[in-house]
Amino acid sequence: MLALLGLTLVVLIATLGLARWSFERGFLDYVNALEQTRLTDLSERVGLAYIENGKNWQGLSTDLLQKSTRRPPEGNPPHFRSRPPPPPHRPPPPSRRPPPSPDIRLDENRTLSQDQAGRYPPPPKRKGGGRPPPTALFDLQGNKIVGNYFANQNLESIDVPVVVDGQTVAILKSEPKRRLDSTIETAFSRQQWITSGVIGVASLLLAALVSWGLVGLLLSPVRRMIDGVNRLSRGDYSQKLVGNRHDEFGQLMGDINHLTNTLEKNQTSRRRWIADISHELRTPLSVLVGEIEALKDGIRPFNAEQLESIDQEVQRLRHLTDDLYELSLSDIGGLRYEFAEMDLAGCITQAIKSHKLNAKGKEVAITFEGEKTVVISADIKRINQLLSNLIRNSLDYTDSPGRVEFSLQFRRGNAVLSISDTAPGVAQGECLQLFEPLYRQDLSRTRRGSGAGLGLAICKNIVEAHRGSIAATPTVLGGLQIVIELPLAHKEAA
């Protein structure tokens, strides 16, 4: 909640600051626009005074430039051309002349005299505080005719031309407003500051209320997920996160539930793995212990038959430990592979011949059909191990009399090897589990052969090391079909 409030406060301060800066700039632009309008109105009056004075700037008063005039009504602009010239004017006798006007007037050189400049103070402040902006009239050569002009004349000014009979005769210049200095302006600015502060406080309170509600809404699923992760870390996979959400939290809950299922399966697999290894090791060890105890007690004589029995159990243990060692090496990528071009069809033919005697003793016929030459890039030693494991698996899990069919074809630049056998079969849901270590379909652990359930797991690792794929499905023959795809050495040969 504090994070949301802090973020809201930062955004609010930045927003109010920018709004305040924009207001001051806009207000100054508005005041300067009013000054531009005043100069436009003033240019018309100055033009009229210029015409009335016989198109002469003599006698023009500085007060005229400080007056705030109104524009004439629309549709009745002053027409300087049609205005008749003023009648000749005779000055009154000296005794009847009025006293000199306090207005600042120009001498013949159009410059203020020293005594006139010191005699007349700056224009008085306007109502509401602040002085009127300095305004002066300049001729076309840039010489000042009359008026008060700001000290630094290099600054930007508001310029409005004085046009008489379609010609520019002078230019009015005024200092633009660069800060708020009048009483009304500062009071208005202060009021805006107070309003902005009230808006900021109200927005902060509203953000606090919204943050309080959002924190409760957002933290509820987060707390549930934290509790779920804590249960997972303690090894409790029984409870799943329940929440009918369609947002990111719902997706995260689904991912945590998927992780829970995966960890639960791994835990079950690990327990089954330990139980299977224990079973596989206990069986030959129990036989060996029994045979040796019988020999020690003199129950059985030590002869060739007893020696053969002991040797079988020792070989069984050796095969199991070798398979476990190879499986562990293949899982960690420790098996060495020496790739070279080889004929897969020739390897299949040779593997079938090496298991022909064993197949004949179990009354299982092995056939091979398909392509006669298929060149792949592989390790010939591992491919022979792959084929030997597949043939032994089919012979161990095929009832007599039965048959095993090998098929080799081309498909999309790959060599496709299919091994199908007769009954018994495997359910579709159990096909993926056949490649797990120590998995056997018969849960009673009744042994069909001497295998330990590691052959297909090793086959999967060998195929994946050759950048291929392996899959198992039920076959129309009533048994199991294993399909292996391996990339060709030269795909263009397909």
GROMACS .gro file of C-alpha atoms in nm:
model
  494
    1MET     CA    1   0.000   0.000   0.000
    2LEU     CA    2   0.284   0.239   0.082
    3ALA     CA    3   0.433   0.177  -0.259
    4LEU     CA    4   0.104   0.268  -0.430
    5LEU     CA    5   0.068   0.581  -0.216
    6GLY     CA    6   0.428   0.683  -0.286
    7LEU     CA    7   0.379   0.635  -0.658
    8THR     CA    8   0.051   0.829  -0.645
    9LEU     CA    9   0.220   1.111  -0.452
   10VAL     CA   10   0.505   1.138  -0.703
   11VAL     CA   11   0.264   1.141  -0.998
   12LEU     CA   12   0.038   1.392  -0.821
   13ILE     CA   13   0.325   1.632  -0.743
   14ALA     CA   14   0.451   1.609  -1.100
   15THR     CA   15   0.100   1.664  -1.241
   16LEU     CA   16   0.024   1.962  -1.017
   17GLY     CA   17   0.365   2.113  -1.088
   18LEU     CA   18   0.316   2.085  -1.463
   19ALA     CA   19  -0.041   2.215  -1.433
   20ARG     CA   20   0.084   2.513  -1.228
   21TRP     CA   21   0.358   2.589  -1.479
   22SER     CA   22   0.110   2.560  -1.766
   23PHE     CA   23  -0.135   2.789  -1.584
   24GLU     CA   24   0.124   3.063  -1.524
   25ARG     CA   25   0.246   3.047  -1.882
   26GLY     CA   26  -0.109   3.051  -2.015
   27PHE     CA   27  -0.213   3.335  -1.787
   28LEU     CA   28   0.086   3.546  -1.892
   29ASP     CA   29   0.007   3.470  -2.256
   30TYR     CA   30  -0.351   3.583  -2.189
   31VAL     CA   31  -0.234   3.910  -2.027
   32ASN     CA   32   0.006   3.973  -2.317
   33ALA     CA   33  -0.276   3.903  -2.561
   34LEU     CA   34  -0.480   4.168  -2.383
   35GLU     CA   35  -0.184   4.406  -2.417
   36GLN     CA   36  -0.168   4.324  -2.788
   37THR     CA   37  -0.537   4.411  -2.816
   38ARG     CA   38  -0.478   4.735  -2.622
   39LEU     CA   39  -0.197   4.836  -2.855
   40THR     CA   40  -0.414   4.760  -3.157
   41ASP     CA   41  -0.688   4.988  -3.022
   42LEU     CA   42  -0.427   5.247  -2.926
   43SER     CA   43  -0.277   5.246  -3.276
   44GLU     CA   44  -0.613   5.364  -3.416
   45ARG     CA   45  -0.632   5.654  -3.166
   46VAL     CA   46  -0.271   5.747  -3.232
   47GLY     CA   47  -0.348   5.745  -3.603
   48LEU     CA   48  -0.648   5.973  -3.548
   49ALA     CA   49  -0.435   6.208  -3.337
   50TYR     CA   50  -0.168   6.203  -3.609
   51ILE     CA   51  -0.428   6.308  -3.872
   52GLU     CA   52  -0.590   6.569  -3.649
   53ASN     CA   53  -0.246   6.721  -3.587
   54GLY     CA   54  -0.190   6.766  -3.958
   55LYS     CA   55   0.005   6.443  -3.989
   56ASN     CA   56   0.261   6.566  -3.742
   57TRP     CA   57   0.380   6.410  -3.417
   58GLN     CA   58   0.430   6.749  -3.249
   59GLY     CA   59   0.221   6.784  -2.931
   60LEU     CA   60   0.155   6.409  -2.887
   61SER     CA   61   0.111   6.335  -2.514
   62THR     CA   62   0.266   6.039  -2.332
   63ASP     CA   63  -0.060   5.994  -2.137
   64LEU     CA   64  -0.231   5.898  -2.460
   65LEU     CA   65  -0.012   5.588  -2.479
   66GLN     CA   66  -0.103   5.476  -2.125
   67LYS     CA   67  -0.478   5.501  -2.169
   68SER     CA   68  -0.673   5.181  -2.196
   69THR     CA   69  -0.901   5.224  -2.493
   70ARG     CA   70  -1.175   5.015  -2.637
   71ARG     CA   71  -1.197   4.903  -2.994
   72PRO     CA   72  -1.472   5.072  -3.198
   73PRO     CA   73  -1.777   4.863  -3.273
   74GLU     CA   74  -1.743   4.602  -3.546
   75GLY     CA   75  -1.840   4.733  -3.888
   76ASN     CA   76  -1.747   5.095  -3.808
   77PRO     CA   77  -1.367   5.108  -3.831
   78PRO     CA   78  -1.205   5.452  -3.855
   79HIS     CA   79  -1.151   5.555  -4.216
   80PHE     CA   80  -0.852   5.784  -4.220
   81ARG     CA   81  -0.872   5.860  -4.592
   82SER     CA   82  -1.226   6.005  -4.592
   83ARG     CA   83  -1.171   6.212  -4.278
   84PRO     CA   84  -1.140   6.581  -4.373
   85PRO     CA   85  -0.830   6.762  -4.259
   86PRO     CA   86  -0.868   6.969  -3.941
   87PRO     CA   87  -0.945   7.346  -3.979
   88PRO     CA   88  -0.660   7.591  -3.939
   89HIS     CA   89  -0.603   7.679  -3.578
   90ARG     CA   90  -0.467   8.010  -3.454
   91PRO     CA   91  -0.295   8.017  -3.119
   92PRO     CA   92  -0.461   8.255  -2.866
   93PRO     CA   93  -0.285   8.571  -2.752
   94PRO     CA   94  -0.016   8.521  -2.492
   95SER     CA   95  -0.234   8.666  -2.220
   96ARG     CA   96  -0.510   8.413  -2.291
   97ARG     CA   97  -0.293   8.106  -2.338
   98PRO     CA   98  -0.357   7.835  -2.079
   99PRO     CA   99  -0.074   7.731  -1.850
  100PRO     CA  100   0.159   7.467  -1.983
  101SER     CA  101   0.013   7.117  -1.980
  102PRO     CA  102   0.174   6.874  -1.740
  103ASP     CA  103   0.202   6.631  -2.031
  104ILE     CA  104   0.546   6.555  -2.159
  105ARG     CA  105   0.597   6.721  -2.495
  106LEU     CA  106   0.871   6.698  -2.749
  107ASP     CA  107   1.103   6.977  -2.860
  108GLU     CA  108   1.206   7.036  -3.219
  109ASN     CA  109   1.464   6.758  -3.203
  110ARG     CA  110   1.193   6.509  -3.088
  111THR     CA  111   1.377   6.422  -2.767
  112LEU     CA  112   1.285   6.491  -2.406
  113SER     CA  113   1.469   6.783  -2.254
  114GLN     CA  114   1.667   6.731  -1.933
  115ASP     CA  115   1.431   6.938  -1.715
  116GLN     CA  116   1.120   6.773  -1.868
  117ALA     CA  117   1.255   6.421  -1.800
  118GLY     CA  118   1.313   6.500  -1.433
  119ARG     CA  119   0.991   6.694  -1.387
  120TYR     CA  120   0.751   6.416  -1.480
  121PRO     CA  121   0.754   6.094  -1.274
  122PRO     CA  122   0.664   5.748  -1.418
  123PRO     CA  123   0.299   5.676  -1.487
  124PRO     CA  124   0.089   5.612  -1.175
  125LYS     CA  125  -0.006   5.260  -1.072
  126ARG     CA  126  -0.325   5.118  -1.208
  127LYS     CA  127  -0.623   5.022  -1.000
  128GLY     CA  128  -0.553   4.680  -0.855
  129GLY     CA  129  -0.180   4.737  -0.821
  130GLY     CA  130   0.104   4.737  -1.068
  131ARG     CA  131   0.206   4.994  -1.323
  132PRO     CA  132   0.086   4.992  -1.684
  133PRO     CA  133   0.335   4.823  -1.913
  134PRO     CA  134   0.594   5.065  -2.058
  135THR     CA  135   0.475   5.179  -2.400
  136ALA     CA  136   0.650   5.397  -2.656
  137LEU     CA  137   0.596   5.517  -3.013
  138PHE     CA  138   0.884   5.479  -3.261
  139ASP     CA  139   0.923   5.608  -3.614
  140LEU     CA  140   1.022   5.381  -3.899
  141GLN     CA  141   1.393   5.454  -3.842
  142GLY     CA  142   1.373   5.322  -3.485
  143ASN     CA  143   1.386   5.662  -3.314
  144LYS     CA  144   1.158   5.709  -3.014
  145ILE     CA  145   0.892   5.970  -3.069
  146VAL     CA  146   0.719   5.965  -2.733
  147GLY     CA  147   0.646   5.733  -2.442
  148ASN     CA  148   0.807   5.532  -2.165
  149TYR     CA  149   1.009   5.233  -2.286
  150PHE     CA  150   1.162   4.958  -2.071
  151ALA     CA  151   1.529   4.986  -1.989
  152ASN     CA  152   1.660   4.679  -2.172
  153GLN     CA  153   1.550   4.744  -2.528
  154ASN     CA  154   1.713   4.424  -2.653
  155LEU     CA  155   1.439   4.214  -2.494
  156GLU     CA  156   1.144   4.090  -2.697
  157SER     CA  157   0.861   4.343  -2.722
  158ILE     CA  158   0.502   4.359  -2.843
  159ASP     CA  159   0.498   4.556  -3.170
  160VAL     CA  160   0.188   4.700  -3.341
  161PRO     CA  161   0.217   4.926  -3.648
  162VAL     CA  162   0.029   5.260  -3.678
  163VAL     CA  163  -0.129   5.265  -4.024
  164VAL     CA  164  -0.262   5.582  -4.186
  165ASP     CA  165  -0.401   5.581  -4.541
  166GLY     CA  166  -0.271   5.225  -4.589
  167GLN     CA  167   0.087   5.317  -4.494
  168THR     CA  168   0.276   5.244  -4.173
  169VAL     CA  169   0.383   5.572  -4.021
  170ALA     CA  170   0.505   5.452  -3.679
  171ILE     CA  171   0.533   5.147  -3.452
  172LEU     CA  172   0.394   5.106  -3.104
  173LYS     CA  173   0.613   4.898  -2.871
  174SER     CA  174   0.519   4.764  -2.529
  175GLU     CA  175   0.695   4.542  -2.274
  176PRO     CA  176   0.535   4.195  -2.246
  177LYS     CA  177   0.433   4.066  -1.906
  178ARG     CA  178   0.690   3.821  -1.768
  179ARG     CA  179   0.564   3.780  -1.413
  180LEU     CA  180   0.251   3.844  -1.209
  181ASP     CA  181   0.298   4.164  -1.010
  182SER     CA  182  -0.039   4.334  -0.968
  183THR     CA  183  -0.258   4.279  -0.662
  184ILE     CA  184  -0.538   4.121  -0.864
  185GLU     CA  185  -0.298   3.894  -1.051
  186THR     CA  186  -0.116   3.777  -0.739
  187ALA     CA  187  -0.446   3.723  -0.556
  188PHE     CA  188  -0.575   3.517  -0.846
  189SER     CA  189  -0.249   3.318  -0.855
  190ARG     CA  190  -0.269   3.259  -0.479
  191GLN     CA  191  -0.626   3.137  -0.514
  192GLN     CA  192  -0.515   2.893  -0.782
  193TRP     CA  193  -0.239   2.767  -0.551
  194ILE     CA  194  -0.494   2.704  -0.276
  195THR     CA  195  -0.729   2.530  -0.521
  196SER     CA  196  -0.445   2.311  -0.650
  197GLY     CA  197  -0.350   2.218  -0.293
  198VAL     CA  198  -0.709   2.122  -0.209
  199ILE     CA  199  -0.731   1.914  -0.527
  200GLY     CA  200  -0.398   1.745  -0.444
  201VAL     CA  201  -0.505   1.656  -0.089
  202ALA     CA  202  -0.842   1.526  -0.210
  203SER     CA  203  -0.670   1.321  -0.483
  204LEU     CA  204  -0.426   1.178  -0.227
  205LEU     CA  205  -0.709   1.076   0.006
  206LEU     CA  206  -0.895   0.917  -0.285
  207ALA     CA  207  -0.578   0.734  -0.388
  208ALA     CA  208  -0.539   0.608  -0.031
  209LEU     CA  209  -0.893   0.467  -0.032
  210VAL     CA  210  -0.844   0.307  -0.374
  211SER     CA  211  -0.505   0.167  -0.268
  212TRP     CA  212  -0.659   0.017   0.044
  213GLY     CA  213  -0.919  -0.162  -0.166
  214LEU     CA  214  -0.667  -0.272  -0.430
  215VAL     CA  215  -0.427  -0.405  -0.167
  216GLY     CA  216  -0.700  -0.627  -0.025
  217LEU     CA  217  -0.805  -0.738  -0.371
  218LEU     CA  218  -0.452  -0.807  -0.498
  219LEU     CA  219  -0.295  -0.954  -0.186
  220SER     CA  220  -0.567  -1.213  -0.129
  221PRO     CA  221  -0.456  -1.440  -0.419
  222VAL     CA  222  -0.091  -1.358  -0.349
  223ARG     CA  223  -0.124  -1.479   0.010
  224ARG     CA  224  -0.289  -1.798  -0.109
  225MET     CA  225  -0.008  -1.858  -0.355
  226ILE     CA  226   0.252  -1.792  -0.085
  227ASP     CA  227   0.082  -2.047   0.140
  228GLY     CA  228   0.075  -2.295  -0.149
  229VAL     CA  229   0.447  -2.246  -0.221
  230ASN     CA  230   0.525  -2.290   0.150
  231ARG     CA  231   0.337  -2.621   0.149
  232LEU     CA  232   0.530  -2.728  -0.160
  233SER     CA  233   0.859  -2.645   0.009
  234ARG     CA  234   0.756  -2.869   0.301
  235GLY     CA  235   0.675  -3.156   0.065
  236ASP     CA  236   0.295  -3.132   0.098
  237TYR     CA  237   0.149  -3.183  -0.251
  238SER     CA  238  -0.204  -3.280  -0.144
  239GLN     CA  239  -0.368  -2.935  -0.155
  240LYS     CA  240  -0.422  -2.744  -0.477
  241LEU     CA  241  -0.492  -2.374  -0.523
  242VAL     CA  242  -0.859  -2.309  -0.599
  243GLY     CA  243  -0.959  -1.990  -0.775
  244ASN     CA  244  -1.182  -1.923  -1.075
  245ARG     CA  245  -0.980  -1.635  -1.216
  246HIS     CA  246  -0.904  -1.547  -1.578
  247ASP     CA  247  -0.628  -1.294  -1.519
  248GLU     CA  248  -0.253  -1.325  -1.460
  249PHE     CA  249  -0.312  -1.444  -1.102
  250GLY     CA  250  -0.532  -1.724  -1.233
  251GLN     CA  251  -0.259  -1.824  -1.479
  252LEU     CA  252   0.000  -1.819  -1.201
  253MET     CA  253  -0.224  -2.035  -0.982
  254GLY     CA  254  -0.259  -2.282  -1.268
  255ASP     CA  255   0.119  -2.292  -1.309
  256ILE     CA  256   0.164  -2.357  -0.936
  257ASN     CA  257  -0.092  -2.638  -0.951
  258HIS     CA  258   0.091  -2.783  -1.251
  259LEU     CA  259   0.417  -2.764  -1.055
  260THR     CA  260   0.245  -2.936  -0.763
  261ASN     CA  261   0.132  -3.221  -0.988
  262THR     CA  262   0.480  -3.252  -1.140
  263LEU     CA  263   0.650  -3.261  -0.800
  264GLU     CA  264   0.397  -3.514  -0.676
  265LYS     CA  265   0.462  -3.737  -0.976
  266ASN     CA  266   0.836  -3.701  -0.930
  267GLN     CA  267   0.804  -3.792  -0.564
  268THR     CA  268   0.596  -4.096  -0.652
  269SER     CA  269   0.841  -4.189  -0.926
  270ARG     CA  270   1.136  -4.152  -0.688
  271ARG     CA  271   0.969  -4.373  -0.430
  272ARG     CA  272   0.882  -4.629  -0.694
  273TRP     CA  273   1.237  -4.605  -0.831
  274ILE     CA  274   1.383  -4.684  -0.487
  275ALA     CA  275   1.133  -4.967  -0.434
  276ASP     CA  276   1.206  -5.115  -0.779
  277ILE     CA  277   1.582  -5.099  -0.736
  278SER     CA  278   1.551  -5.258  -0.394
  279HIS     CA  279   1.336  -5.533  -0.541
  280GLU     CA  280   1.570  -5.590  -0.835
  281LEU     CA  281   1.870  -5.616  -0.606
  282ARG     CA  282   1.703  -5.827  -0.337
  283THR     CA  283   1.589  -6.101  -0.575
  284PRO     CA  284   1.932  -6.215  -0.701
  285LEU     CA  285   2.092  -6.147  -0.363
  286SER     CA  286   1.833  -6.361  -0.189
  287VAL     CA  287   1.898  -6.644  -0.434
  288LEU     CA  288   2.273  -6.608  -0.388
  289VAL     CA  289   2.245  -6.605  -0.008
  290GLY     CA  290   2.025  -6.912  -0.016
  291GLU     CA  291   2.259  -7.104  -0.246
  292ILE     CA  292   2.566  -7.015  -0.040
  293GLU     CA  293   2.393  -7.103   0.292
  294ALA     CA  294   2.287  -7.438   0.145
  295LEU     CA  295   2.644  -7.508   0.038
  296LYS     CA  296   2.784  -7.406   0.375
  297ASP     CA  297   2.538  -7.622   0.565
  298GLY     CA  298   2.607  -7.917   0.337
  299ILE     CA  299   2.246  -7.935   0.222
  300ARG     CA  300   2.357  -7.918  -0.141
  301PRO     CA  301   2.683  -8.043  -0.280
  302PHE     CA  302   2.911  -7.797  -0.458
  303ASN     CA  303   2.899  -7.913  -0.821
  304ALA     CA  304   2.870  -7.769  -1.169
  305GLU     CA  305   2.492  -7.727  -1.138
  306GLN     CA  306   2.521  -7.515  -0.823
  307LEU     CA  307   2.802  -7.317  -0.978
  308GLU     CA  308   2.585  -7.245  -1.285
  309SER     CA  309   2.300  -7.126  -1.063
  310ILE     CA  310   2.527  -6.894  -0.872
  311ASP     CA  311   2.677  -6.762  -1.196
  312GLN     CA  312   2.331  -6.681  -1.335
  313GLU     CA  313   2.244  -6.470  -1.034
  314VAL     CA  314   2.581  -6.293  -1.046
  315GLN     CA  315   2.530  -6.217  -1.417
  316ARG     CA  316   2.186  -6.087  -1.335
  317LEU     CA  317   2.331  -5.848  -1.080
  318ARG     CA  318   2.601  -5.743  -1.325
  319HIS     CA  319   2.346  -5.666  -1.599
  320LEU     CA  320   2.137  -5.465  -1.353
  321THR     CA  321   2.430  -5.258  -1.231
  322ASP     CA  322   2.553  -5.206  -1.591
  323ASP     CA  323   2.208  -5.088  -1.698
  324LEU     CA  324   2.183  -4.853  -1.402
  325TYR     CA  325   2.527  -4.715  -1.475
  326GLU     CA  326   2.452  -4.661  -1.845
  327LEU     CA  327   2.116  -4.503  -1.765
  328SER     CA  328   2.275  -4.260  -1.519
  329LEU     CA  329   2.544  -4.174  -1.775
  330SER     CA  330   2.288  -4.114  -2.050
  331ASP     CA  331   2.075  -3.897  -1.818
  332ILE     CA  332   2.369  -3.668  -1.741
  333GLY     CA  333   2.502  -3.678  -2.096
  334GLY     CA  334   2.809  -3.881  -2.000
  335LEU     CA  335   2.786  -4.143  -2.276
  336ARG     CA  336   3.041  -4.095  -2.549
  337TYR     CA  337   2.918  -4.096  -2.909
  338GLU     CA  338   3.133  -4.128  -3.219
  339PHE     CA  339   2.919  -4.037  -3.517
  340ALA     CA  340   2.990  -4.181  -3.861
  341GLU     CA  341   2.787  -4.281  -4.165
  342MET     CA  342   2.644  -4.630  -4.132
  343ASP     CA  343   2.382  -4.852  -4.296
  344LEU     CA  344   2.087  -4.888  -4.058
  345ALA     CA  345   1.930  -5.168  -4.261
  346GLY     CA  346   2.250  -5.376  -4.234
  347CYS     CA  347   2.262  -5.324  -3.856
  348ILE     CA  348   1.900  -5.441  -3.823
  349THR     CA  349   1.975  -5.756  -4.023
  350GLN     CA  350   2.281  -5.831  -3.810
  351ALA     CA  351   2.090  -5.774  -3.481
  352ILE     CA  352   1.813  -6.011  -3.590
  353LYS     CA  353   2.069  -6.281  -3.674
  354SER     CA  354   2.237  -6.248  -3.331
  355HIS     CA  355   1.901  -6.305  -3.153
  356LYS     CA  356   1.771  -6.571  -3.392
  357LEU     CA  357   1.860  -6.864  -3.165
  358ASN     CA  358   1.694  -6.704  -2.860
  359ALA     CA  359   1.382  -6.622  -3.065
  360LYS     CA  360   1.363  -6.979  -3.195
  361GLY     CA  361   1.377  -7.117  -2.842
  362LYS     CA  362   1.080  -6.894  -2.743
  363GLU     CA  363   0.890  -6.979  -3.063
  364VAL     CA  364   0.889  -6.616  -3.180
  365ALA     CA  365   0.947  -6.540  -3.548
  366ILE     CA  366   1.134  -6.221  -3.641
  367THR     CA  367   1.083  -6.069  -3.987
  368PHE     CA  368   1.228  -5.761  -4.159
  369GLU     CA  369   1.097  -5.573  -4.462
  370GLY     CA  370   1.142  -5.232  -4.615
  371GLU     CA  371   1.437  -5.037  -4.751
  372LYS     CA  372   1.754  -5.240  -4.803
  373THR     CA  373   1.997  -4.949  -4.765
  374VAL     CA  374   1.943  -4.656  -4.530
  375VAL     CA  375   2.246  -4.441  -4.448
  376ILE     CA  376   2.239  -4.241  -4.125
  377SER     CA  377   2.500  -4.057  -3.920
  378ALA     CA  378   2.520  -4.241  -3.588
  379ASP     CA  379   2.735  -4.424  -3.336
  380ILE     CA  380   2.725  -4.784  -3.455
  381LYS     CA  381   2.793  -4.920  -3.106
  382ARG     CA  382   2.495  -4.733  -2.955
  383ILE     CA  383   2.269  -4.825  -3.248
  384ASN     CA  384   2.351  -5.192  -3.195
  385GLN     CA  385   2.274  -5.148  -2.825
  386LEU     CA  386   1.943  -4.982  -2.919
  387LEU     CA  387   1.841  -5.264  -3.153
  388SER     CA  388   1.947  -5.532  -2.905
  389ASN     CA  389   1.741  -5.377  -2.625
  390LEU     CA  390   1.435  -5.350  -2.851
  391ILE     CA  391   1.461  -5.713  -2.965
  392ARG     CA  392   1.510  -5.840  -2.608
  393ASN     CA  393   1.213  -5.635  -2.489
  394SER     CA  394   0.991  -5.782  -2.763
  395LEU     CA  395   1.105  -6.138  -2.695
  396ASP     CA  396   1.053  -6.101  -2.318
  397TYR     CA  397   0.700  -5.960  -2.354
  398THR     CA  398   0.562  -6.169  -2.643
  399ASP     CA  399   0.365  -6.488  -2.581
  400SER     CA  400   0.458  -6.807  -2.765
  401PRO     CA  401   0.397  -6.864  -3.042
  402GLY     CA  402   0.433  -6.509  -3.165
  403ARG     CA  403   0.614  -6.287  -3.408
  404VAL     CA  404   0.809  -5.961  -3.422
  405GLU     CA  405   0.800  -5.749  -3.739
  406PHE     CA  406   1.067  -5.492  -3.833
  407SER     CA  407   0.988  -5.227  -4.095
  408LEU     CA  408   1.221  -4.956  -4.229
  409GLN     CA  409   1.093  -4.669  -4.447
  410PHE     CA  410   1.175  -4.312  -4.554
  411ARG     CA  411   0.958  -4.022  -4.432
  412ARG     CA  412   1.029  -3.648  -4.472
  413GLY     CA  413   1.406  -3.690  -4.481
  414ASN     CA  414   1.410  -3.932  -4.185
  415ALA     CA  415   1.459  -4.305  -4.148
  416VAL     CA  416   1.150  -4.454  -3.979
  417LEU     CA  417   1.204  -4.785  -3.796
  418SER     CA  418   0.895  -4.969  -3.670
  419ILE     CA  419   0.901  -5.275  -3.438
  420SER     CA  420   0.566  -5.449  -3.383
  421ASP     CA  421   0.498  -5.765  -3.183
  422THR     CA  422   0.200  -5.981  -3.097
  423ALA     CA  423   0.007  -6.013  -2.772
  424PRO     CA  424   0.005  -5.924  -2.490
  425GLY     CA  425  -0.064  -5.559  -2.556
  426VAL     CA  426  -0.038  -5.233  -2.365
  427ALA     CA  427  -0.313  -4.980  -2.295
  428GLN     CA  428  -0.281  -4.646  -2.472
  429GLY     CA  429  -0.257  -4.459  -2.142
  430GLU     CA  430   0.046  -4.663  -2.034
  431CYS     CA  431   0.250  -4.624  -2.353
  432LEU     CA  432   0.428  -4.305  -2.238
  433GLN     CA  433   0.524  -4.466  -1.907
  434LEU     CA  434   0.705  -4.753  -2.079
  435PHE     CA  435   1.011  -4.529  -2.126
  436GLU     CA  436   1.036  -4.450  -1.754
  437PRO     CA  437   1.312  -4.634  -1.565
  438LEU     CA  438   1.209  -4.960  -1.391
  439TYR     CA  439   0.852  -4.937  -1.523
  440ARG     CA  440   0.677  -5.263  -1.604
  441GLN     CA  441   0.316  -5.311  -1.695
  442ASP     CA  442   0.258  -5.597  -1.453
  443LEU     CA  443   0.225  -5.429  -1.115
  444SER     CA  444   0.255  -5.760  -0.932
  445ARG     CA  445   0.623  -5.759  -1.043
  446THR     CA  446   0.587  -6.104  -1.191
  447ARG     CA  447   0.898  -6.136  -1.402
  448ARG     CA  448   0.855  -6.230  -1.766
  449GLY     CA  449   1.225  -6.233  -1.823
  450SER     CA  450   1.552  -6.120  -1.679
  451GLY     CA  451   1.505  -5.752  -1.759
  452ALA     CA  452   1.498  -5.483  -1.493
  453GLY     CA  453   1.276  -5.235  -1.676
  454LEU     CA  454   1.566  -5.013  -1.787
  455GLY     CA  455   1.598  -5.117  -2.152
  456LEU     CA  456   1.341  -4.877  -2.303
  457ALA     CA  457   1.463  -4.589  -2.088
  458ILE     CA  458   1.813  -4.641  -2.225
  459CYS     CA  459   1.670  -4.668  -2.577
  460LYS     CA  460   1.498  -4.330  -2.538
  461ASN     CA  461   1.821  -4.160  -2.431
  462ILE     CA  462   2.015  -4.314  -2.723
  463VAL     CA  463   1.752  -4.200  -2.977
  464GLU     CA  464   1.741  -3.846  -2.837
  465ALA     CA  465   2.122  -3.830  -2.846
  466HIS     CA  466   2.095  -3.899  -3.222
  467ARG     CA  467   1.843  -3.609  -3.258
  468GLY     CA  468   1.559  -3.854  -3.319
  469SER     CA  469   1.226  -3.944  -3.158
  470ILE     CA  470   1.076  -4.263  -3.016
  471ALA     CA  471   0.712  -4.345  -2.938
  472ALA     CA  472   0.505  -4.649  -2.839
  473THR     CA  473   0.148  -4.728  -2.942
  474PRO     CA  474  -0.075  -5.037  -2.944
  475THR     CA  475  -0.052  -5.233  -3.267
  476VAL     CA  476  -0.306  -5.422  -3.478
  477LEU     CA  477  -0.108  -5.741  -3.409
  478GLY     CA  478  -0.231  -5.728  -3.051
  479GLY     CA  479   0.096  -5.623  -2.894
  480LEU     CA  480   0.312  -5.313  -2.886
  481GLN     CA  481   0.452  -5.102  -3.168
  482ILE     CA  482   0.761  -4.885  -3.118
  483VAL     CA  483   0.834  -4.624  -3.387
  484ILE     CA  484   1.176  -4.457  -3.409
  485GLU     CA  485   1.267  -4.169  -3.642
  486LEU     CA  486   1.634  -4.089  -3.709
  487PRO     CA  487   1.763  -3.818  -3.945
  488LEU     CA  488   1.934  -3.938  -4.262
  489ALA     CA  489   2.300  -3.865  -4.323
  490HIS     CA  490   2.203  -3.679  -4.644
  491LYS     CA  491   1.841  -3.574  -4.645
  492GLU     CA  492   1.846  -3.513  -5.018
  493ALA     CA  493   1.885  -3.891  -5.060
  494ALA     CA  494   1.521  -3.929  -4.957
   0.00000   0.00000   0.00000
